[in-house]
XYZ file of C-alpha atoms in Angstrom:
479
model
C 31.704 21.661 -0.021
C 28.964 20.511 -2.283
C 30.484 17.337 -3.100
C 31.074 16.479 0.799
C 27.355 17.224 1.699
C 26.076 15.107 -1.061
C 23.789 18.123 -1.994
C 23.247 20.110 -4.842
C 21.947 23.431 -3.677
C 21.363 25.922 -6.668
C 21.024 29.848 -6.630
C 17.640 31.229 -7.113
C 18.543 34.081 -8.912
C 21.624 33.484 -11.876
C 24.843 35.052 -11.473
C 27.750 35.254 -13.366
C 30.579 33.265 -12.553
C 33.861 35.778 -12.796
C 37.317 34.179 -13.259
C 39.751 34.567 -9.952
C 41.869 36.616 -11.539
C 39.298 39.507 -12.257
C 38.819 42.141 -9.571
C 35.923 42.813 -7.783
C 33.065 44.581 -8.971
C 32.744 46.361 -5.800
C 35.779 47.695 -3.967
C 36.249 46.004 -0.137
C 36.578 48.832 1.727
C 39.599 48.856 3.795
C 39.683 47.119 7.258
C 36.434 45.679 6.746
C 36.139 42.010 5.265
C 33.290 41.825 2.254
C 30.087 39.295 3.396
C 29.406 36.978 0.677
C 25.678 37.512 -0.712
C 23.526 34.253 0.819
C 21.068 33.029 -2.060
C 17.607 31.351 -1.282
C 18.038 27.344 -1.572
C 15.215 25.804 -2.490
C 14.147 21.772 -2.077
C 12.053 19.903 -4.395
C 9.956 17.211 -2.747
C 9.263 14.203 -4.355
C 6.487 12.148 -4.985
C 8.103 8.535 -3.577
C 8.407 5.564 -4.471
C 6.404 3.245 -2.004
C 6.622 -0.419 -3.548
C 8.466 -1.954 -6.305
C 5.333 -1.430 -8.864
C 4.220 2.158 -7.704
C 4.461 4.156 -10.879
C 2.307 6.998 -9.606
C 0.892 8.076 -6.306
C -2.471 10.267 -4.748
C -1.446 12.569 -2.023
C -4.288 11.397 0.469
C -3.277 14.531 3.005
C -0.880 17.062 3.997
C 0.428 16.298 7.600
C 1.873 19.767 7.123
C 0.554 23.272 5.780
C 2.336 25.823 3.522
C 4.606 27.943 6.152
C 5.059 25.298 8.882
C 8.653 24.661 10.122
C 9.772 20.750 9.333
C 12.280 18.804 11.379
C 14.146 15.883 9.457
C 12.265 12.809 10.075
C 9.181 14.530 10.682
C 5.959 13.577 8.296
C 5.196 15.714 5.827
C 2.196 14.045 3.511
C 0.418 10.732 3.632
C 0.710 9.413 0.405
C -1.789 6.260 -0.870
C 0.108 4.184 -3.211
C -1.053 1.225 -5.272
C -1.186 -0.963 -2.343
C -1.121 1.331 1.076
C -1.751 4.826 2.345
C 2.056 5.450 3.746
C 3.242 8.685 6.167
C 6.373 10.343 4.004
C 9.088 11.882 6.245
C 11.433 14.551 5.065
C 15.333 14.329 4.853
C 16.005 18.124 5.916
C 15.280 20.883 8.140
C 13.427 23.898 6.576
C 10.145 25.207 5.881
C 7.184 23.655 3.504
C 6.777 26.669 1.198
C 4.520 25.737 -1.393
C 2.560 22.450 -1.838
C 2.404 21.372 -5.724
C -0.133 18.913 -5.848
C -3.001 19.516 -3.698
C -5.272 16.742 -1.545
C -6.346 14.275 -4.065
C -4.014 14.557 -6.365
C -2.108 12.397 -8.406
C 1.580 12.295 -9.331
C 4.430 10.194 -11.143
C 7.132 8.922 -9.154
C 9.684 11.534 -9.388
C 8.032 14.565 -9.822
C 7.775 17.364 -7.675
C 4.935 17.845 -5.090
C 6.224 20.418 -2.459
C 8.752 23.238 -2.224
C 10.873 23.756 0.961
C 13.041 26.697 1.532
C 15.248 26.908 3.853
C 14.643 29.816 6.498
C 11.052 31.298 6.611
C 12.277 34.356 5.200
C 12.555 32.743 1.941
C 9.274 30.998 1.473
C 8.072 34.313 -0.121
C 10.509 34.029 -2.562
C 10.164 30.330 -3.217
C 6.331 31.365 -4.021
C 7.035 34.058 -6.064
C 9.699 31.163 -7.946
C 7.064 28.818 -8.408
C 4.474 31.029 -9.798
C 6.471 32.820 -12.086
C 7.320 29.378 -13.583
C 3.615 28.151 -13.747
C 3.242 28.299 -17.672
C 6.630 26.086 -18.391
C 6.080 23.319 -15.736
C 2.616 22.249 -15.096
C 1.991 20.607 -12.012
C 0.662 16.599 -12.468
C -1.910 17.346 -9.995
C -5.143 16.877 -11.718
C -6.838 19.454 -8.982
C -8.255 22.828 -9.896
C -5.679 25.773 -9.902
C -2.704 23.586 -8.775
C 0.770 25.181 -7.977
C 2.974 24.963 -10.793
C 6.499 22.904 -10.827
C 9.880 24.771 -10.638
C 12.586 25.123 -12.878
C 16.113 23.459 -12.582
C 16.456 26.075 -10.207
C 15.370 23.613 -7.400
C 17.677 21.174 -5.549
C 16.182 17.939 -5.697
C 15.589 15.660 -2.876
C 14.399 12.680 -4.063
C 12.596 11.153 -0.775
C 11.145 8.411 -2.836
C 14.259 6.168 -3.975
C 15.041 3.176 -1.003
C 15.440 3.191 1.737
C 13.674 5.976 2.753
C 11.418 6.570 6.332
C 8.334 5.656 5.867
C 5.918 4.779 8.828
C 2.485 3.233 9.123
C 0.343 6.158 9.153
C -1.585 5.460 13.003
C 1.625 5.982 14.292
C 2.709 9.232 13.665
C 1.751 12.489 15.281
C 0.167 15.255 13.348
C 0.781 18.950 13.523
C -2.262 21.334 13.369
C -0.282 24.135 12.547
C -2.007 25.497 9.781
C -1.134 28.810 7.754
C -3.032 28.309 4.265
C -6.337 27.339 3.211
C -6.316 23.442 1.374
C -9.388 22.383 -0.723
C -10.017 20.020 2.678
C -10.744 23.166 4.897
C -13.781 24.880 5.928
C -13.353 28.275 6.357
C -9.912 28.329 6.796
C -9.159 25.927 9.305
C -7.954 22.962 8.335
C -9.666 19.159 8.658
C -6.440 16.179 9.980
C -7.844 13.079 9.816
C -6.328 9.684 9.251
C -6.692 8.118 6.062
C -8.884 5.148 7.583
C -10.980 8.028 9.294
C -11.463 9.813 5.818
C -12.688 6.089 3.688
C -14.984 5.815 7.272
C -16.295 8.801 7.330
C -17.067 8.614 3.067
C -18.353 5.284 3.647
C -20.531 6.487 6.524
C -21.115 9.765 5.375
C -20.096 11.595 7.894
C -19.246 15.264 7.999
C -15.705 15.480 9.441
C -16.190 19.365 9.452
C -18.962 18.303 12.353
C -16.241 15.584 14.129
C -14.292 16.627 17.025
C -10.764 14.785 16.844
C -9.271 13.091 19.896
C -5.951 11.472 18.156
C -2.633 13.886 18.643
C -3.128 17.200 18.774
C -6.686 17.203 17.937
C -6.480 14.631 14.759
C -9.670 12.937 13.779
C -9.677 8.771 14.326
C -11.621 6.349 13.294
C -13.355 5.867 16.461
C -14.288 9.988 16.318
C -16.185 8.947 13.171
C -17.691 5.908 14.358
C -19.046 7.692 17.123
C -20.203 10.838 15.049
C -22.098 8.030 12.688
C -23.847 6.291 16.048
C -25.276 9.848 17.285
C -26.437 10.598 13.646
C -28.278 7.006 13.231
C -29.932 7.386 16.811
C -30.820 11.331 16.521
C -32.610 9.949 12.606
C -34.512 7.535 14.497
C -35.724 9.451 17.495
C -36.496 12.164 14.572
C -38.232 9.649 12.031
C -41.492 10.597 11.039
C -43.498 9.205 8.066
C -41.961 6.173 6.043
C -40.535 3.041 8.386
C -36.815 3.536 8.745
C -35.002 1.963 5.862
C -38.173 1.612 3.410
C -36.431 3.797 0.770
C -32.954 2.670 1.726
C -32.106 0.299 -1.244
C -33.158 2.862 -3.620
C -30.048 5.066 -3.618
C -26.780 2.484 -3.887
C -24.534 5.337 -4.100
C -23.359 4.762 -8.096
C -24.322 6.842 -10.906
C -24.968 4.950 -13.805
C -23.909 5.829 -17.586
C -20.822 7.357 -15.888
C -16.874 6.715 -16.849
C -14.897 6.410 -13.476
C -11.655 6.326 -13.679
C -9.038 3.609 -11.879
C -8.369 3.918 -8.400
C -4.264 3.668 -7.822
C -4.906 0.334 -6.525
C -7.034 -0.959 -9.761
C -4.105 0.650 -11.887
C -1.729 -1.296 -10.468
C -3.967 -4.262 -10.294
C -4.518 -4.064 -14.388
C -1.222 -3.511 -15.166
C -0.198 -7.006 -13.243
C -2.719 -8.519 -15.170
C -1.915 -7.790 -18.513
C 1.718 -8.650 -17.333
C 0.817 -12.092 -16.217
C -0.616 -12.769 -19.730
C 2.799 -13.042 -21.033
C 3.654 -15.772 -18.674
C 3.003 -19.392 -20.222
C 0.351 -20.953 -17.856
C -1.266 -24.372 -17.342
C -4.064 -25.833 -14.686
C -4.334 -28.602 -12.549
C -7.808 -29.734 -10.535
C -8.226 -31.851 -7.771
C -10.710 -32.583 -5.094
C -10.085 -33.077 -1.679
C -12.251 -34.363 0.919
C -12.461 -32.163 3.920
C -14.253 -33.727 6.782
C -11.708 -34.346 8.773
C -10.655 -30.554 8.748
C -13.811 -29.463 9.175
C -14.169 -30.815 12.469
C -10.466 -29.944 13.328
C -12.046 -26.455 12.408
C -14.810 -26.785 14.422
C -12.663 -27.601 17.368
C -10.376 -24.993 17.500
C -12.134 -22.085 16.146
C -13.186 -20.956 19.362
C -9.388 -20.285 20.057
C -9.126 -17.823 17.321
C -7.943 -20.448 14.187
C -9.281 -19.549 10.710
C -9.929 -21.805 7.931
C -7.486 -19.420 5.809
C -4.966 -20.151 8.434
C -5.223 -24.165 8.492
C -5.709 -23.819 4.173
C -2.053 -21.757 4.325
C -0.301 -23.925 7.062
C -1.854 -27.050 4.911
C 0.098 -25.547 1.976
C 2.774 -24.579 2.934
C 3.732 -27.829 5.073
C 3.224 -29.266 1.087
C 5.169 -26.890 -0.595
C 8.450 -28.334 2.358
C 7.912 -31.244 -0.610
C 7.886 -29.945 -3.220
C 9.972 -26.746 -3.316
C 9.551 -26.517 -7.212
C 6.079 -25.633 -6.865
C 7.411 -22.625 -4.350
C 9.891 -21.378 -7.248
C 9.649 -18.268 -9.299
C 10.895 -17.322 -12.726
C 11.615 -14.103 -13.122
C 13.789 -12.705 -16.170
C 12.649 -16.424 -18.719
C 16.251 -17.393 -18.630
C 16.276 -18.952 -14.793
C 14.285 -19.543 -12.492
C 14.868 -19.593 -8.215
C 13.664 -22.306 -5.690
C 12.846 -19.344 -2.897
C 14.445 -19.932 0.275
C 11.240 -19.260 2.572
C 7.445 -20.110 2.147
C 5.246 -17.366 2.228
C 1.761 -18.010 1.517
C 0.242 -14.834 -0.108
C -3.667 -14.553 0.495
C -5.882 -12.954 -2.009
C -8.016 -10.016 0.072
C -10.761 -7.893 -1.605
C -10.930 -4.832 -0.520
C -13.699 -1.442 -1.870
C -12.162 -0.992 -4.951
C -9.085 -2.944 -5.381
C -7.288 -6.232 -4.176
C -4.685 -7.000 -2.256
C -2.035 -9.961 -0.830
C -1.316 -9.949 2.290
C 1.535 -12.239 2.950
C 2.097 -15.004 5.535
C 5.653 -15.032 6.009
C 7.507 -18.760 7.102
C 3.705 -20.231 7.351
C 5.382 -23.823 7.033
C 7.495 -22.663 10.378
C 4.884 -20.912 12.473
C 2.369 -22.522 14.984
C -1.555 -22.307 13.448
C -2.527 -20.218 16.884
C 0.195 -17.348 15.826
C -0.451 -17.780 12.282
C -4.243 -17.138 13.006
C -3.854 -13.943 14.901
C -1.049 -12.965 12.186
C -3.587 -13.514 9.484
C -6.041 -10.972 11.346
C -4.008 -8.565 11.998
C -2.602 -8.116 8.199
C -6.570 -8.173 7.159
C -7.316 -5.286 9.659
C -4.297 -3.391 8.166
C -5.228 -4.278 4.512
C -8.160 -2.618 5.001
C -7.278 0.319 6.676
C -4.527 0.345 3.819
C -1.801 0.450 6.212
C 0.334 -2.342 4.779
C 4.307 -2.627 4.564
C 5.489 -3.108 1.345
C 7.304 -6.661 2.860
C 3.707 -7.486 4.051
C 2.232 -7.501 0.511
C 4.678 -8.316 -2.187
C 6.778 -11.311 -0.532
C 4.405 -14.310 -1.431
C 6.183 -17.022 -3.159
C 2.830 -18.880 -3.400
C -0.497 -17.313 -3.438
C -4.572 -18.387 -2.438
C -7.311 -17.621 -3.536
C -10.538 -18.209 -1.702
C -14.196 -17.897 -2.686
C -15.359 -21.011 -1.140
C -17.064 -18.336 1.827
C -19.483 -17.062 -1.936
C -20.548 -20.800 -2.447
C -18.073 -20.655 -5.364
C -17.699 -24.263 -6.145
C -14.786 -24.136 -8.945
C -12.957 -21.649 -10.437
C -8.788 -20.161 -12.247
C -7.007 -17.740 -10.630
C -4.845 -15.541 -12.747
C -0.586 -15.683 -11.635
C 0.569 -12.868 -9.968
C 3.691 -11.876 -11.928
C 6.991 -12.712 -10.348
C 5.512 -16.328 -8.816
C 5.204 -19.908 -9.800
C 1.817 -21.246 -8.893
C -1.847 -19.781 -7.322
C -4.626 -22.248 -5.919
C -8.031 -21.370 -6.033
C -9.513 -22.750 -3.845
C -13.619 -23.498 -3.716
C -16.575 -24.222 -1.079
C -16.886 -27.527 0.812
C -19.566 -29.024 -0.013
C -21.426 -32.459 0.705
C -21.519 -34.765 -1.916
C -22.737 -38.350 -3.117
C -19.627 -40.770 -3.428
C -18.644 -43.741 -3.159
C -16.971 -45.671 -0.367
C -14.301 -47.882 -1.035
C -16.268 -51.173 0.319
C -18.687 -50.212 -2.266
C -20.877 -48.544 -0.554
C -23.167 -45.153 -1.151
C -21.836 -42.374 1.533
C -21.544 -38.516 2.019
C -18.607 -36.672 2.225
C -17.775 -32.933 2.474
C -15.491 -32.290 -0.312
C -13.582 -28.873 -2.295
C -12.233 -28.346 -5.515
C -9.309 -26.660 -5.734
C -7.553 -25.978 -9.685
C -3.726 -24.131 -9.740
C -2.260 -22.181 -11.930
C 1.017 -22.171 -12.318
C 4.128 -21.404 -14.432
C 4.608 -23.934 -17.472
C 8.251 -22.593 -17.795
C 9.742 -23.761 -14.316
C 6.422 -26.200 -12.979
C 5.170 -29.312 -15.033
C 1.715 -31.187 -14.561
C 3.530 -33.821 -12.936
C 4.773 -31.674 -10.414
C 1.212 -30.145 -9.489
C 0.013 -33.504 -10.005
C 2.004 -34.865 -7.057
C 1.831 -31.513 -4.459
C -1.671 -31.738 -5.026
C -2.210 -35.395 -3.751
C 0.319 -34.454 -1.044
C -2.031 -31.208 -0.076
C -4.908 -33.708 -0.044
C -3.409 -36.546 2.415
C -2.382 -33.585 4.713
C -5.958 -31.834 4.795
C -7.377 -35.250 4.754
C -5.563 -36.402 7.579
C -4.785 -32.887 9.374
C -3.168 -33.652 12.726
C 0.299 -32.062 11.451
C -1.584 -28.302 11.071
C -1.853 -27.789 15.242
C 1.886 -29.090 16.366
């Protein structure tokens, strides 16, 4: 039965498995069939796997408290990985008996994070399992008193190995059921907000013990802090007495110097790309391009929503339709792959971290739907509510400080693609015309990096003057 279910449900308490041909130890009793003795099952809950590079997760919150009764599909924890916060679902019907790792923190892929029993009679038991294993299996939770990890005693349900459900975290409802007391609570009831309301209301600092939530079932939104953080600003001002408002402001930036802080998730796996990158052979190719002529295609449809990163991507990728060896990747050193779609990843900087959001098919889509694309993966960025497909598809990537009056500078290659422009500030500049005349014209420098063991100079060298007549002459970006 085992075997059919795909389970592997294991006895809380050992017993000794008697051959068929021994009697019973306890006589049936006659006319009366014996009822076999029901054990408590118990689930381990893993910490998933959210993204091909995830090697460790922070539990941001639990949807769910110790004692409430889950549904399969229902979310159980929101989980920030090293790209996204991400709503984690559970696989089976039971009831969350002990949380592992508390709010805040951290875990490997793999381990365990929750126990679920199966009827509410057992979560008692499942407690009583978990403590009386605390001194042989630590929990990875690096918060104070955390529950401790079970034995082999534990089926394990490993919710973070593909595909599992995983939803953007706006979209799904939130119980308030709430029968423990989490380091997030105030006097025993427990705070639900949404990850984007929690980094608002830290940025802000706003008490969300003071918020009253209007999301599902009483869950705090972003607009619940936003609101809290208006009445506070207007209430100091009508209050103010002494000092003008904002004359000691600068003093306090909010970091403590001397201190060691640790990596975020994010800057973890942003370091470990890095120092994976450096093992990739790399080279670097300059040009400048003159961009008046897309400056005042800019200038012209702006007011309809386009964005310079949008024309920049649809400029590239209508090159990269050239020169698809520019758009390749090598991957394992022994071969390399001309990818079958262009998608133009965009370097975004975000508190703490960076990310790439990726515009998929830019050579294929219209500037107008690329534009609103592009803002809409920048509001999810930073509300850390990416899909993994919307962050770690690029086949080409940009990078753009030219909005810092950055006028040069390298990017470093993601790992996994051929080439990254950086791309710098238009600026006006002295040259010469071609009749021999002095003139001005707006110009950027832009320098790739790229892949020496798949892409050659000559091949930068030519997409590069075939980037330049396009953005010089861009009246193929708005078909």
């Amino acid at each position: 039965m085992a075997h059919l279910l795909n389970t592997s449900f294991v006895p809380s308490s050992q017993t000794l498995r008697r051959s068929p041909n021994l009697p019973p130890l306890v006589p049936s009793l006659p006319g009366r069939r014996s009822r076999p003795r029901v054990h408590c099952k118990i689930r381990e809950i893993f910490m998933p796997a959210l993204s091909s590079t995830m090697t460790e997760g922070k539990i941001v919150s639990w949807v769910k408290s110790e004692g409430d009764k889950l549904a399969k599909g229902e979310s159980v924890v929101v989980v920030e990985s090293d790209k996204a916060d991400m709503d984690v679902e559970t696989f089976y019907d039971g009831y969350l008996a002990a949380i592992m790792v508390e709010e805040g923190g951290v875990a490997t892929v793999g381990s365990a994070i929750a126990l679920l029993a199966e009827t509410e009679a057992e979560i008692d038991e499942v407690k009583a399992k978990a403590t009386s294993n605390s001194s042989s299996s630590p929990s990875s939770s690096p918060a104070a008193a955390p529950e401790p990890q079970p034995e082999t005693i534990a089926e394990n349900v490993n919710v973070g190995s593909a595909p599992f459900p995983v939803s953007p975290v706006v979209k799904t409802p939130v119980s308030m059921a709430a029968s423990s007391v989490h380091p997030a609570s105030e006097g025993g009831k427990r705070i639900v907000a949404s990850p984007y309301a929690k980094k608002l209301a830290k940025e802000l600092k706003v008490d969300l013990g003071s918020v009253v939530g209007t999301g599902p079932l009483g869950r705090i939104v972003a607009k619940d802090v936003e609101a809290a953080a208006s009445a506070a600003v207007e209430s100091t001002v009508a209050a103010a007495v002494g000092p003008a408002p904002g004359a000691g402001a600068a003093a306090s930036p909010g970091i403590e110097l001397g201190t060691v802080v640790p990596f975020t998730t994010m800057q973890g796996a942003v370091s470990k790309n890095m120092l994976e990158s450096l093992s990739v052979p790399t080279f670097r190719v300059g040009y400048t391009i003159t961009t008046d002529a897309l400056d005042a295609l800019y200038k012209k449809v702006k007011s309809k929503g386009v964005t310079m990163t949008a024309l920049l991507a649809k400029a590239t990728a209508l090159a990269l339709v050239q020169h698809p060896v520019v758009n390749s990747s090598c991957r394992d050193g022994n071969s390399f792959m001309y990818n079958s779609s262009i998608n133009i990843a965009v370097a975004v900087a975000l508190d703490g971290g960076l990310i790439t959001p990726v515009l998929q098919d830019a050579d294929k889509v219209d500037i107008y739907s690329l534009s609103r694309k592009w803002k809409e993966l920048v509001d999810k960025a930073r509300a850390k509510q990416l899909h993994p497909q919307e962050y770690n598809t690029g086949t080409f990537t940009l990078s753009n400080l030219g909005m810092f009056g950055v006028d040069r500078f390298d990017a470093i290659l993601p790992p996994g693609t051929g080439a990254i422009m950086a791309v710098g500030a238009s600026q006006p500049n002295v040259v010469a015309t071609k009749d021999g005349r002095i003139g001005m014209k707006s110009q950027m420098q832009v320098n790739v990096t790229a892949d020496h063991r798949v892409i050659y100079g000559a091949d930068l060298a030519s997409f590069l003057k075939t980037l330049a007549s396009i953005i010089e002459d861009p009246k193929d970006l708005t078909f």
